[in-house]
Amino acid sequence: MAKGYVIVTELIKDPAGMAEYGKAAGKAMAAGVKVLAVDTKFEVLEGEWPATQTVVLEFESPEAARAWYESAEYQAAIPLRQAAADCNAVIVNGL
């Protein structure tokens, strides 16, 4: 089965708010989430990257990624992230 990846770009405006989000999101990441990257010093190769932080998460499948995103625990954390940063998030299917 193909892995699923969640990629989140965050243009952070409130670092303290992001710290609160991190605490809340950490509870939702206990099961089945592998953090592959959290980077604030990435190298843009093409175009523009409207973020100050990029996050890459790995899951056993795209369905597991969707289940995590839609979980009650993570849904409770999302408003904290959205209040502290302009965000984009996608699920990418692995090969």
PDB file of C-alpha atoms in Angstrom:
ATOM      1  CA  MET A   1       0.000   0.000   0.000  1.00  0.00           C
ATOM      2  CA  ALA A   2       1.241   3.494  -0.853  1.00  0.00           C
ATOM      3  CA  LYS A   3       2.252   5.787   1.977  1.00  0.00           C
ATOM      4  CA  GLY A   4       0.429   9.059   2.545  1.00  0.00           C
ATOM      5  CA  TYR A   5       2.190  12.338   3.227  1.00  0.00           C
ATOM      6  CA  VAL A   6       0.834  15.562   4.654  1.00  0.00           C
ATOM      7  CA  ILE A   7       2.740  18.696   3.664  1.00  0.00           C
ATOM      8  CA  VAL A   8       1.932  21.906   5.505  1.00  0.00           C
ATOM      9  CA  THR A   9       3.326  25.350   4.745  1.00  0.00           C
ATOM     10  CA  GLU A  10       3.009  27.948   7.479  1.00  0.00           C
ATOM     11  CA  LEU A  11       3.644  31.677   7.296  1.00  0.00           C
ATOM     12  CA  ILE A  12       3.966  32.176  11.047  1.00  0.00           C
ATOM     13  CA  LYS A  13       2.693  35.486  12.432  1.00  0.00           C
ATOM     14  CA  ASP A  14       2.365  34.545  16.112  1.00  0.00           C
ATOM     15  CA  PRO A  15       5.167  32.295  17.455  1.00  0.00           C
ATOM     16  CA  ALA A  16       3.534  32.000  20.889  1.00  0.00           C
ATOM     17  CA  GLY A  17       0.298  30.899  19.235  1.00  0.00           C
ATOM     18  CA  MET A  18       2.216  28.308  17.207  1.00  0.00           C
ATOM     19  CA  ALA A  19       3.725  26.984  20.438  1.00  0.00           C
ATOM     20  CA  GLU A  20       0.202  26.483  21.798  1.00  0.00           C
ATOM     21  CA  TYR A  21      -0.765  24.757  18.558  1.00  0.00           C
ATOM     22  CA  GLY A  22       2.277  22.487  18.899  1.00  0.00           C
ATOM     23  CA  LYS A  23       1.147  21.362  22.330  1.00  0.00           C
ATOM     24  CA  ALA A  24      -2.375  20.619  21.089  1.00  0.00           C
ATOM     25  CA  ALA A  25      -1.219  18.968  17.865  1.00  0.00           C
ATOM     26  CA  GLY A  26       1.298  16.824  19.728  1.00  0.00           C
ATOM     27  CA  LYS A  27      -1.552  14.962  21.391  1.00  0.00           C
ATOM     28  CA  ALA A  28      -2.984  14.080  17.976  1.00  0.00           C
ATOM     29  CA  MET A  29       0.378  12.907  16.647  1.00  0.00           C
ATOM     30  CA  ALA A  30       0.920  10.126  19.147  1.00  0.00           C
ATOM     31  CA  ALA A  31      -0.367   7.333  16.923  1.00  0.00           C
ATOM     32  CA  GLY A  32       0.640   6.565  13.375  1.00  0.00           C
ATOM     33  CA  VAL A  33       2.335   9.859  12.487  1.00  0.00           C
ATOM     34  CA  LYS A  34       6.004  10.000  11.513  1.00  0.00           C
ATOM     35  CA  VAL A  35       7.414  13.522  11.398  1.00  0.00           C
ATOM     36  CA  LEU A  36       9.860  13.596   8.484  1.00  0.00           C
ATOM     37  CA  ALA A  37      10.691  17.303   8.457  1.00  0.00           C
ATOM     38  CA  VAL A  38       9.987  20.586  10.214  1.00  0.00           C
ATOM     39  CA  ASP A  39      12.122  23.214   8.535  1.00  0.00           C
ATOM     40  CA  THR A  40      12.438  26.993   8.742  1.00  0.00           C
ATOM     41  CA  LYS A  41      15.610  27.206   6.642  1.00  0.00           C
ATOM     42  CA  PHE A  42      14.526  25.403   3.467  1.00  0.00           C
ATOM     43  CA  GLU A  43      15.940  26.173   0.037  1.00  0.00           C
ATOM     44  CA  VAL A  44      13.474  27.364  -2.605  1.00  0.00           C
ATOM     45  CA  LEU A  45      14.420  25.900  -5.978  1.00  0.00           C
ATOM     46  CA  GLU A  46      11.666  27.387  -8.142  1.00  0.00           C
ATOM     47  CA  GLY A  47       8.970  30.005  -7.793  1.00  0.00           C
ATOM     48  CA  GLU A  48       7.952  31.467  -4.462  1.00  0.00           C
ATOM     49  CA  TRP A  49       7.354  29.609  -1.221  1.00  0.00           C
ATOM     50  CA  PRO A  50       4.981  31.703   0.912  1.00  0.00           C
ATOM     51  CA  ALA A  51       5.971  30.146   4.219  1.00  0.00           C
ATOM     52  CA  THR A  52       8.386  30.520   7.080  1.00  0.00           C
ATOM     53  CA  GLN A  53       8.027  26.850   8.058  1.00  0.00           C
ATOM     54  CA  THR A  54       7.340  23.670   6.126  1.00  0.00           C
ATOM     55  CA  VAL A  55       6.261  20.387   7.727  1.00  0.00           C
ATOM     56  CA  VAL A  56       6.238  16.908   6.161  1.00  0.00           C
ATOM     57  CA  LEU A  57       4.429  14.043   7.898  1.00  0.00           C
ATOM     58  CA  GLU A  58       4.307  10.387   6.833  1.00  0.00           C
ATOM     59  CA  PHE A  59       1.415   7.959   7.305  1.00  0.00           C
ATOM     60  CA  GLU A  60       0.875   4.316   6.418  1.00  0.00           C
ATOM     61  CA  SER A  61      -1.582   5.346   3.697  1.00  0.00           C
ATOM     62  CA  PRO A  62      -3.385   8.383   2.299  1.00  0.00           C
ATOM     63  CA  GLU A  63      -6.478   7.138   4.138  1.00  0.00           C
ATOM     64  CA  ALA A  64      -4.565   7.133   7.436  1.00  0.00           C
ATOM     65  CA  ALA A  65      -3.439  10.711   6.723  1.00  0.00           C
ATOM     66  CA  ARG A  66      -7.047  11.778   6.102  1.00  0.00           C
ATOM     67  CA  ALA A  67      -8.230   9.966   9.271  1.00  0.00           C
ATOM     68  CA  TRP A  68      -5.573  11.764  11.328  1.00  0.00           C
ATOM     69  CA  TYR A  69      -6.472  15.139   9.838  1.00  0.00           C
ATOM     70  CA  GLU A  70     -10.173  14.576  10.486  1.00  0.00           C
ATOM     71  CA  SER A  71      -9.657  13.190  14.005  1.00  0.00           C
ATOM     72  CA  ALA A  72     -11.305  15.072  16.865  1.00  0.00           C
ATOM     73  CA  GLU A  73      -7.903  15.629  18.495  1.00  0.00           C
ATOM     74  CA  TYR A  74      -6.371  17.272  15.438  1.00  0.00           C
ATOM     75  CA  GLN A  75      -9.510  19.194  14.517  1.00  0.00           C
ATOM     76  CA  ALA A  76      -9.292  20.814  17.965  1.00  0.00           C
ATOM     77  CA  ALA A  77      -5.715  21.973  17.204  1.00  0.00           C
ATOM     78  CA  ILE A  78      -6.333  23.377  13.708  1.00  0.00           C
ATOM     79  CA  PRO A  79      -7.929  26.689  14.814  1.00  0.00           C
ATOM     80  CA  LEU A  80      -4.837  27.432  16.923  1.00  0.00           C
ATOM     81  CA  ARG A  81      -2.568  26.970  13.891  1.00  0.00           C
ATOM     82  CA  GLN A  82      -4.833  28.972  11.626  1.00  0.00           C
ATOM     83  CA  ALA A  83      -4.944  31.847  14.133  1.00  0.00           C
ATOM     84  CA  ALA A  84      -1.146  31.924  14.407  1.00  0.00           C
ATOM     85  CA  ALA A  85      -0.191  31.430  10.756  1.00  0.00           C
ATOM     86  CA  ASP A  86      -1.374  31.524   7.162  1.00  0.00           C
ATOM     87  CA  CYS A  87      -1.353  27.860   6.211  1.00  0.00           C
ATOM     88  CA  ASN A  88      -1.680  25.503   3.296  1.00  0.00           C
ATOM     89  CA  ALA A  89      -1.970  21.734   3.687  1.00  0.00           C
ATOM     90  CA  VAL A  90      -2.127  18.858   1.230  1.00  0.00           C
ATOM     91  CA  ILE A  91      -2.202  15.073   1.312  1.00  0.00           C
ATOM     92  CA  VAL A  92       0.206  13.570  -1.215  1.00  0.00           C
ATOM     93  CA  ASN A  93      -0.010   9.938  -2.288  1.00  0.00           C
ATOM     94  CA  GLY A  94       3.227   7.979  -2.171  1.00  0.00           C
ATOM     95  CA  LEU A  95       4.304   5.647  -4.956  1.00  0.00           C
TER      96      LEU A  95
END
